[in-house]
mmCIF file of C-alpha atoms in Angstrom:
data_model
loop_
_atom_site.group_PDB
_atom_site.id
_atom_site.type_symbol
_atom_site.label_atom_id
_atom_site.label_comp_id
_atom_site.label_asym_id
_atom_site.label_seq_id
_atom_site.Cartn_x
_atom_site.Cartn_y
_atom_site.Cartn_z
ATOM 1 C CA MET A 17 -64.462 -33.115 89.784
ATOM 2 C CA LYS A 18 -67.109 -33.990 87.220
ATOM 3 C CA LEU A 19 -68.918 -30.606 87.806
ATOM 4 C CA PHE A 20 -65.590 -28.843 87.325
ATOM 5 C CA THR A 21 -64.866 -30.666 84.068
ATOM 6 C CA SER A 22 -68.479 -29.945 82.839
ATOM 7 C CA MET A 23 -68.052 -26.342 83.646
ATOM 8 C CA LEU A 24 -64.582 -26.112 81.941
ATOM 9 C CA SER A 25 -65.924 -27.799 78.752
ATOM 10 C CA GLY A 26 -68.883 -25.312 78.661
ATOM 11 C CA SER A 27 -66.579 -22.447 79.096
ATOM 12 C CA LEU A 28 -64.329 -23.720 76.233
ATOM 13 C CA LEU A 29 -67.332 -24.253 73.901
ATOM 14 C CA LEU A 30 -68.524 -20.648 74.756
ATOM 15 C CA LEU A 31 -65.096 -19.280 73.864
ATOM 16 C CA ALA A 32 -65.148 -21.296 70.581
ATOM 17 C CA ALA A 33 -68.625 -19.996 69.732
ATOM 18 C CA THR A 34 -67.502 -16.432 70.629
ATOM 19 C CA ALA A 35 -64.577 -16.595 68.395
ATOM 20 C CA THR A 36 -66.632 -17.973 65.608
ATOM 21 C CA LEU A 37 -68.990 -15.124 66.015
ATOM 22 C CA ALA A 38 -66.106 -12.622 65.992
ATOM 23 C CA GLU A 39 -64.855 -13.804 62.512
ATOM 24 C CA THR A 40 -66.131 -11.963 59.588
ATOM 25 C CA ARG A 41 -66.335 -14.006 56.543
ATOM 26 C CA VAL A 42 -65.982 -12.380 53.155
ATOM 27 C CA THR A 43 -66.184 -13.879 49.562
ATOM 28 C CA TYR A 44 -63.828 -12.432 47.141
ATOM 29 C CA LYS A 45 -64.804 -12.895 43.494
ATOM 30 C CA SER A 46 -61.436 -12.275 41.462
ATOM 31 C CA ALA A 47 -60.362 -13.874 38.193
ATOM 32 C CA LYS A 48 -59.325 -17.094 36.399
ATOM 33 C CA THR A 49 -56.968 -19.272 38.587
ATOM 34 C CA GLY A 50 -53.388 -19.044 37.213
ATOM 35 C CA SER A 51 -53.834 -15.346 36.449
ATOM 36 C CA SER A 52 -52.009 -12.579 38.212
ATOM 37 C CA TYR A 53 -55.201 -11.146 39.548
ATOM 38 C CA TYR A 54 -56.155 -14.431 41.187
ATOM 39 C CA GLN A 55 -52.727 -14.555 42.762
ATOM 40 C CA MET A 56 -53.452 -11.050 43.966
ATOM 41 C CA ALA A 57 -56.581 -12.287 45.551
ATOM 42 C CA VAL A 58 -54.852 -15.016 47.355
ATOM 43 C CA GLU A 59 -52.173 -12.520 48.630
ATOM 44 C CA LEU A 60 -54.994 -10.062 49.718
ATOM 45 C CA SER A 61 -56.642 -12.887 51.659
ATOM 46 C CA GLU A 62 -53.447 -13.803 53.519
ATOM 47 C CA ALA A 63 -52.885 -10.122 54.328
ATOM 48 C CA MET A 64 -56.367 -9.457 55.524
ATOM 49 C CA LYS A 65 -56.197 -12.489 57.909
ATOM 50 C CA GLN A 66 -52.812 -11.378 59.248
ATOM 51 C CA GLY A 67 -53.612 -7.703 59.514
ATOM 52 C CA SER A 68 -56.978 -8.233 61.155
ATOM 53 C CA GLY A 69 -55.564 -10.974 63.563
ATOM 54 C CA GLY A 70 -57.889 -13.413 62.129
ATOM 55 C CA ASP A 71 -60.945 -11.399 62.321
ATOM 56 C CA ILE A 72 -61.361 -11.238 58.627
ATOM 57 C CA SER A 73 -61.516 -14.475 56.774
ATOM 58 C CA ILE A 74 -61.624 -14.312 52.865
ATOM 59 C CA THR A 75 -62.746 -17.217 50.660
ATOM 60 C CA VAL A 76 -61.475 -16.567 47.095
ATOM 61 C CA GLU A 77 -63.543 -17.636 44.344
ATOM 62 C CA GLU A 78 -62.467 -17.983 40.684
ATOM 63 C CA SER A 79 -64.275 -15.899 38.117
ATOM 64 C CA GLN A 80 -64.563 -16.074 34.234
ATOM 65 C CA GLY A 81 -64.221 -12.314 34.132
ATOM 66 C CA SER A 82 -65.327 -8.798 35.386
ATOM 67 C CA VAL A 83 -68.628 -8.990 33.761
ATOM 68 C CA GLN A 84 -69.556 -12.097 35.696
ATOM 69 C CA ASN A 85 -68.286 -10.308 38.922
ATOM 70 C CA VAL A 86 -70.555 -7.454 38.411
ATOM 71 C CA MET A 87 -73.686 -9.660 37.301
ATOM 72 C CA GLU A 88 -73.313 -11.585 40.686
ATOM 73 C CA SER A 89 -73.252 -8.569 42.650
ATOM 74 C CA ALA A 90 -76.899 -8.281 42.159
ATOM 75 C CA ILE A 91 -77.754 -11.622 43.833
ATOM 76 C CA ARG A 92 -74.920 -12.156 46.196
ATOM 77 C CA PRO A 93 -75.877 -11.421 49.795
ATOM 78 C CA GLY A 94 -73.850 -9.708 52.495
ATOM 79 C CA ASN A 95 -70.020 -9.724 52.310
ATOM 80 C CA TYR A 96 -69.466 -10.114 48.703
ATOM 81 C CA VAL A 97 -66.387 -8.198 47.208
ATOM 82 C CA PHE A 98 -65.482 -8.391 43.674
ATOM 83 C CA THR A 99 -63.003 -6.714 41.288
ATOM 84 C CA THR A 100 -63.771 -4.887 38.212
ATOM 85 C CA PRO A 101 -62.800 -1.872 36.059
ATOM 86 C CA PRO A 102 -64.973 1.051 37.269
ATOM 87 C CA ALA A 103 -66.214 1.585 33.571
ATOM 88 C CA LEU A 104 -68.014 -1.708 33.794
ATOM 89 C CA VAL A 105 -69.889 -0.714 36.872
ATOM 90 C CA GLY A 106 -70.995 2.409 35.015
ATOM 91 C CA LEU A 107 -72.228 0.242 31.970
ATOM 92 C CA ALA A 108 -74.100 -2.153 34.273
ATOM 93 C CA GLN A 109 -75.896 0.879 35.981
ATOM 94 C CA SER A 110 -76.841 2.313 32.724
ATOM 95 C CA GLY A 111 -77.696 -1.069 31.022
ATOM 96 C CA LYS A 112 -75.283 -0.515 28.172
ATOM 97 C CA ALA A 113 -72.917 -2.642 25.932
ATOM 98 C CA MET A 114 -72.575 -5.986 27.646
ATOM 99 C CA PHE A 115 -75.217 -5.247 30.196
ATOM 100 C CA GLU A 116 -77.918 -4.191 27.622
ATOM 101 C CA GLY A 117 -81.207 -5.698 28.704
ATOM 102 C CA LYS A 118 -79.539 -6.990 31.882
ATOM 103 C CA SER A 119 -79.654 -3.916 33.994
ATOM 104 C CA ARG A 120 -81.009 -4.399 37.510
ATOM 105 C CA PRO A 121 -81.775 -1.924 40.501
ATOM 106 C CA ALA A 122 -79.269 -3.705 42.479
ATOM 107 C CA PHE A 123 -76.469 -2.481 40.402
ATOM 108 C CA ASP A 124 -77.067 1.063 41.952
ATOM 109 C CA GLU A 125 -76.072 -0.471 45.363
ATOM 110 C CA ILE A 126 -72.393 -1.182 44.273
ATOM 111 C CA ARG A 127 -70.005 0.773 46.507
ATOM 112 C CA ALA A 128 -66.080 1.062 46.013
ATOM 113 C CA LEU A 129 -63.554 0.031 48.673
ATOM 114 C CA PHE A 130 -60.038 0.500 47.416
ATOM 115 C CA PRO A 131 -57.967 0.411 44.238
ATOM 116 C CA ILE A 132 -55.882 -2.456 43.369
ATOM 117 C CA PRO A 133 -53.165 -2.822 40.475
ATOM 118 C CA SER A 134 -54.262 -1.492 37.167
ATOM 119 C CA LEU A 135 -54.005 -3.399 33.912
ATOM 120 C CA THR A 136 -51.175 -1.485 32.188
ATOM 121 C CA MET A 137 -50.340 -1.725 28.576
ATOM 122 C CA HIS A 138 -46.775 -2.921 27.652
ATOM 123 C CA PHE A 139 -45.564 -2.635 24.174
ATOM 124 C CA VAL A 140 -42.373 -4.852 24.511
ATOM 125 C CA MET A 141 -39.830 -4.712 21.580
ATOM 126 C CA ALA A 142 -36.655 -6.678 21.318
ATOM 127 C CA SER A 143 -33.729 -4.278 21.472
ATOM 128 C CA GLN A 144 -32.236 -5.645 18.279
ATOM 129 C CA SER A 145 -35.500 -4.929 16.393
ATOM 130 C CA GLY A 146 -34.733 -1.109 16.191
ATOM 131 C CA ILE A 147 -38.234 -0.385 17.175
ATOM 132 C CA ASP A 148 -38.371 2.833 19.372
ATOM 133 C CA ASP A 149 -41.785 4.215 18.662
ATOM 134 C CA PHE A 150 -45.012 3.031 16.997
ATOM 135 C CA LYS A 151 -44.101 4.447 13.600
ATOM 136 C CA SER A 152 -41.142 2.097 13.473
ATOM 137 C CA MET A 153 -43.209 -1.077 14.049
ATOM 138 C CA GLU A 154 -44.284 -1.025 10.390
ATOM 139 C CA GLY A 155 -43.133 -3.944 8.607
ATOM 140 C CA LYS A 156 -42.270 -5.783 11.948
ATOM 141 C CA THR A 157 -43.755 -8.937 13.347
ATOM 142 C CA ILE A 158 -45.713 -8.372 16.594
ATOM 143 C CA LEU A 159 -47.504 -10.813 18.812
ATOM 144 C CA LEU A 160 -50.837 -9.562 20.356
ATOM 145 C CA GLY A 161 -52.214 -12.823 21.520
ATOM 146 C CA LYS A 162 -55.918 -13.758 21.592
ATOM 147 C CA GLY A 163 -58.975 -13.342 23.608
ATOM 148 C CA SER A 164 -57.625 -10.945 26.213
ATOM 149 C CA PHE A 165 -57.756 -7.268 27.262
ATOM 150 C CA GLY A 166 -54.327 -6.695 26.069
ATOM 151 C CA ALA A 167 -54.863 -8.202 22.647
ATOM 152 C CA SER A 168 -58.046 -6.326 21.867
ATOM 153 C CA GLU A 169 -56.507 -3.053 23.412
ATOM 154 C CA GLY A 170 -53.259 -3.639 21.232
ATOM 155 C CA ALA A 171 -55.098 -4.238 18.064
ATOM 156 C CA LYS A 172 -57.092 -0.958 18.917
ATOM 157 C CA TYR A 173 -53.832 0.987 19.177
ATOM 158 C CA LEU A 174 -52.504 -0.248 15.906
ATOM 159 C CA THR A 175 -55.687 0.997 14.054
ATOM 160 C CA LEU A 176 -55.490 4.282 15.982
ATOM 161 C CA PHE A 177 -51.887 4.931 15.106
ATOM 162 C CA GLY A 178 -52.096 4.101 11.312
ATOM 163 C CA LEU A 179 -50.568 0.602 11.613
ATOM 164 C CA GLU A 180 -53.504 -1.500 10.629
ATOM 165 C CA ASP A 181 -52.290 -4.007 7.994
ATOM 166 C CA LYS A 182 -48.966 -2.472 8.186
ATOM 167 C CA VAL A 183 -47.550 -5.077 10.747
ATOM 168 C CA GLU A 184 -47.357 -8.763 10.647
ATOM 169 C CA LEU A 185 -49.378 -10.425 13.401
ATOM 170 C CA ALA A 186 -47.767 -13.496 14.701
ATOM 171 C CA GLU A 187 -49.806 -16.622 15.239
ATOM 172 C CA VAL A 188 -48.206 -17.424 18.430
ATOM 173 C CA GLU A 189 -49.808 -17.850 22.065
ATOM 174 C CA LEU A 190 -48.911 -14.946 24.388
ATOM 175 C CA SER A 191 -47.676 -17.565 26.984
ATOM 176 C CA ASN A 192 -44.881 -18.257 24.394
ATOM 177 C CA ALA A 193 -43.936 -14.595 23.798
ATOM 178 C CA VAL A 194 -40.662 -14.478 25.515
ATOM 179 C CA ALA A 195 -39.386 -17.587 23.712
ATOM 180 C CA ALA A 196 -40.478 -16.246 20.477
ATOM 181 C CA LEU A 197 -38.805 -13.037 21.178
ATOM 182 C CA LYS A 198 -35.483 -14.684 22.032
ATOM 183 C CA ASN A 199 -35.431 -16.937 18.988
ATOM 184 C CA GLY A 200 -36.282 -14.088 16.751
ATOM 185 C CA GLN A 201 -39.667 -15.377 15.620
ATOM 186 C CA ILE A 202 -41.338 -11.989 16.539
ATOM 187 C CA ASP A 203 -39.958 -8.465 16.913
ATOM 188 C CA GLY A 204 -42.193 -7.632 19.937
ATOM 189 C CA PHE A 205 -45.302 -8.437 21.927
ATOM 190 C CA VAL A 206 -48.087 -6.759 23.614
ATOM 191 C CA THR A 207 -49.255 -7.539 27.123
ATOM 192 C CA ALA A 208 -51.456 -5.993 29.781
ATOM 193 C CA GLY A 209 -51.173 -6.649 33.347
ATOM 194 C CA SER A 210 -50.146 -5.085 36.613
ATOM 195 C CA TRP A 211 -46.638 -3.907 36.609
ATOM 196 C CA PRO A 212 -43.918 -5.131 37.015
ATOM 197 C CA ALA A 213 -45.177 -7.826 34.513
ATOM 198 C CA PRO A 214 -43.412 -11.176 35.021
ATOM 199 C CA ASN A 215 -43.219 -11.828 31.306
ATOM 200 C CA VAL A 216 -41.671 -8.362 30.628
ATOM 201 C CA ILE A 217 -39.237 -8.896 33.576
ATOM 202 C CA GLU A 218 -38.182 -12.258 31.882
ATOM 203 C CA ALA A 219 -37.820 -10.782 28.509
ATOM 204 C CA ALA A 220 -35.795 -7.741 29.718
ATOM 205 C CA ALA A 221 -33.396 -9.867 31.621
ATOM 206 C CA SER A 222 -32.938 -12.657 28.979
ATOM 207 C CA THR A 223 -33.100 -10.725 25.738
ATOM 208 C CA GLY A 224 -32.879 -6.958 26.282
ATOM 209 C CA VAL A 225 -36.080 -5.076 25.344
ATOM 210 C CA ASN A 226 -37.326 -1.564 24.572
ATOM 211 C CA VAL A 227 -40.840 -0.946 26.154
ATOM 212 C CA LEU A 228 -42.415 1.779 24.216
ATOM 213 C CA SER A 229 -43.730 5.022 25.627
ATOM 214 C CA LEU A 230 -46.891 6.973 24.314
ATOM 215 C CA ASN A 231 -47.039 10.700 23.886
ATOM 216 C CA ASP A 232 -49.897 12.820 25.419
ATOM 217 C CA GLU A 233 -51.789 12.948 22.101
ATOM 218 C CA GLN A 234 -51.595 9.199 21.651
ATOM 219 C CA ILE A 235 -52.803 8.579 25.277
ATOM 220 C CA GLU A 236 -55.834 11.015 24.618
ATOM 221 C CA ALA A 237 -56.562 9.108 21.504
ATOM 222 C CA THR A 238 -56.858 5.804 23.459
ATOM 223 C CA GLY A 239 -59.179 7.223 25.897
ATOM 224 C CA ARG A 240 -57.496 5.277 28.716
ATOM 225 C CA THR A 241 -55.766 6.358 31.968
ATOM 226 C CA ARG A 242 -52.238 7.667 31.744
ATOM 227 C CA MET A 243 -49.847 5.430 33.752
ATOM 228 C CA VAL A 244 -46.055 5.794 34.461
ATOM 229 C CA ILE A 245 -43.817 2.926 35.084
ATOM 230 C CA PRO A 246 -40.800 4.213 36.885
ATOM 231 C CA ALA A 247 -37.304 4.010 35.509
ATOM 232 C CA ASN A 248 -35.447 0.779 36.489
ATOM 233 C CA THR A 249 -38.492 -1.217 36.819
ATOM 234 C CA TYR A 250 -37.182 -3.512 34.168
ATOM 235 C CA SER A 251 -33.681 -4.502 33.446
ATOM 236 C CA GLY A 252 -32.030 -1.824 31.070
ATOM 237 C CA GLN A 253 -34.909 0.601 31.441
ATOM 238 C CA GLU A 254 -33.262 3.873 32.262
ATOM 239 C CA SER A 255 -36.427 6.296 31.774
ATOM 240 C CA ASP A 256 -39.924 6.279 32.817
ATOM 241 C CA ILE A 257 -42.211 4.468 30.576
ATOM 242 C CA VAL A 258 -45.406 6.447 29.877
ATOM 243 C CA THR A 259 -48.302 4.200 28.790
ATOM 244 C CA THR A 260 -51.973 3.573 29.452
ATOM 245 C CA SER A 261 -53.878 1.549 31.950
ATOM 246 C CA LEU A 262 -57.404 0.300 32.906
ATOM 247 C CA PRO A 263 -58.011 0.876 36.499
ATOM 248 C CA VAL A 264 -59.191 -1.978 38.549
ATOM 249 C CA VAL A 265 -61.104 -1.594 41.876
ATOM 250 C CA ALA A 266 -62.386 -3.778 44.727
ATOM 251 C CA TYR A 267 -66.125 -3.244 45.183
ATOM 252 C CA ALA A 268 -68.704 -4.282 47.742
ATOM 253 C CA THR A 269 -72.463 -3.341 47.884
ATOM 254 C CA THR A 270 -74.564 -1.700 50.543
ATOM 255 C CA ALA A 271 -75.510 -5.250 51.862
ATOM 256 C CA MET A 272 -72.065 -5.145 53.473
ATOM 257 C CA ASP A 273 -72.281 -3.372 56.825
ATOM 258 C CA GLU A 274 -70.198 -0.198 57.462
ATOM 259 C CA GLU A 275 -67.846 -1.840 60.119
ATOM 260 C CA THR A 276 -66.851 -4.519 57.801
ATOM 261 C CA ALA A 277 -66.123 -2.161 55.061
ATOM 262 C CA TYR A 278 -64.104 0.011 57.309
ATOM 263 C CA GLN A 279 -62.114 -2.797 58.774
ATOM 264 C CA MET A 280 -61.345 -4.217 55.132
ATOM 265 C CA THR A 281 -60.300 -0.809 53.782
ATOM 266 C CA ARG A 282 -58.129 -0.086 56.856
ATOM 267 C CA THR A 283 -56.479 -3.409 56.807
ATOM 268 C CA TYR A 284 -55.845 -3.325 53.093
ATOM 269 C CA TRP A 285 -53.985 0.021 53.238
ATOM 270 C CA GLU A 286 -52.081 -0.877 56.462
ATOM 271 C CA GLN A 287 -51.022 -4.193 54.788
ATOM 272 C CA LYS A 288 -50.139 -2.803 51.329
ATOM 273 C CA GLN A 289 -46.574 -2.237 52.077
ATOM 274 C CA ALA A 290 -45.957 -5.714 53.491
ATOM 275 C CA MET A 291 -47.740 -7.124 50.368
ATOM 276 C CA ALA A 292 -45.338 -5.143 48.216
ATOM 277 C CA GLY A 293 -42.475 -6.698 49.836
ATOM 278 C CA THR A 294 -43.713 -10.041 48.676
ATOM 279 C CA SER A 295 -45.086 -9.037 45.259
ATOM 280 C CA ALA A 296 -43.927 -5.750 43.669
ATOM 281 C CA TRP A 297 -47.171 -5.135 41.821
ATOM 282 C CA TRP A 298 -48.632 -3.924 45.125
ATOM 283 C CA GLY A 299 -46.172 -1.082 44.893
ATOM 284 C CA SER A 300 -47.986 0.384 41.995
ATOM 285 C CA VAL A 301 -50.918 1.232 44.156
ATOM 286 C CA ASP A 302 -50.777 4.637 45.619
ATOM 287 C CA GLU A 303 -53.291 7.406 46.548
ATOM 288 C CA SER A 304 -53.121 8.755 42.846
ATOM 289 C CA LEU A 305 -55.290 5.692 41.984
ATOM 290 C CA MET A 306 -58.062 6.978 44.300
ATOM 291 C CA ARG A 307 -59.313 9.399 41.525
ATOM 292 C CA ASN A 308 -60.613 6.289 39.594
ATOM 293 C CA LEU A 309 -63.084 5.271 42.462
ATOM 294 C CA GLY A 310 -66.645 6.363 42.060
ATOM 295 C CA LEU A 311 -69.089 6.173 44.841
ATOM 296 C CA LEU A 312 -67.429 4.809 48.023
ATOM 297 C CA HIS A 313 -68.928 2.555 50.627
ATOM 298 C CA PRO A 314 -69.692 4.527 53.877
ATOM 299 C CA GLY A 315 -67.281 2.319 55.753
ATOM 300 C CA ALA A 316 -64.502 2.997 53.330
ATOM 301 C CA ILE A 317 -65.326 6.850 53.653
ATOM 302 C CA ARG A 318 -65.062 6.579 57.334
ATOM 303 C CA TYR A 319 -61.423 5.195 57.063
ATOM 304 C CA TYR A 320 -60.393 7.605 54.392
ATOM 305 C CA ASP A 321 -61.838 10.536 56.472
ATOM 306 C CA GLU A 322 -59.834 9.206 59.492
ATOM 307 C CA ILE A 323 -56.565 9.366 57.697
ATOM 308 C CA GLY A 324 -57.376 12.818 56.176
ATOM 309 C CA MET A 325 -57.450 11.519 52.251
ATOM 310 C CA THR A 326 -59.067 13.954 50.051
ATOM 311 C CA LEU A 327 -62.213 12.661 48.324
ATOM 312 C CA THR A 328 -64.304 14.116 45.561
ATOM 313 C CA ALA A 329 -68.054 14.966 45.807
ATOM 314 C CA GLN A 330 -68.801 12.190 43.534
ATOM 315 C CA GLN A 331 -67.228 9.628 45.937
ATOM 316 C CA ARG A 332 -69.526 10.627 48.808
ATOM 317 C CA PRO A 333 -73.290 9.617 48.980
#
């Protein structure tokens, strides 16, 4: 009996050890806690675990921003996945802008896996303000917020479209934008995030808003990527909203083995519809965003070839 018990215990330990070995552990460097992108990371982690039958286990790490994510790619081993706009990868590899004097050979080992929801510009105006284009923002009170991509991008657009010093900039935190819009403290606010954006949903439902569209000339002037938010995304929105976006991509490095990159990419796309059923912003990701990805990880290429997705020459080694 003791021999049988000993053999059984040994078998159980062997099974437990095998299960541990089979589990692939991944670190996912995302964004600040409380942000929509951190929430996406948590949702992605849960979807990976479910879609892989527990074979892929993701630990989500808070980040102070995309620059930090890219910098850490040069020193983090193995299965390190991080999110950033593709433009920052290019700047890191060329040692320009915020990466001046910080370029490292390891940056050349960064490889794309899949796109995630883009940072999309929303120019949200109260319906009663009468603002239906950028020109009619003149003389109105607009909230840009501070220290965010949306704030700096919004300020850039005001300058580009001849509105610098022609609008009153509200000294209100972006977190209070909906309340300020409801009480008439501001005529509109600018925000950037994945769509549908929670604060825009709230404003549209409680106040009634007009989200401005940009024409082709304006989009070209911004140098950003064109994005279409379909009609009926927000309450009262009868037409498509044409605006700009900053693509965001999940990256790994060549330190990740091909099989792990393949399994992560496959599981992501297979779980995307289920994720969209929980959080609508995953519905904004489709094949059209693939054009924003640069050089792909061989494991990701294996999956995209397997499903017959068209890739560019620049996306292959």
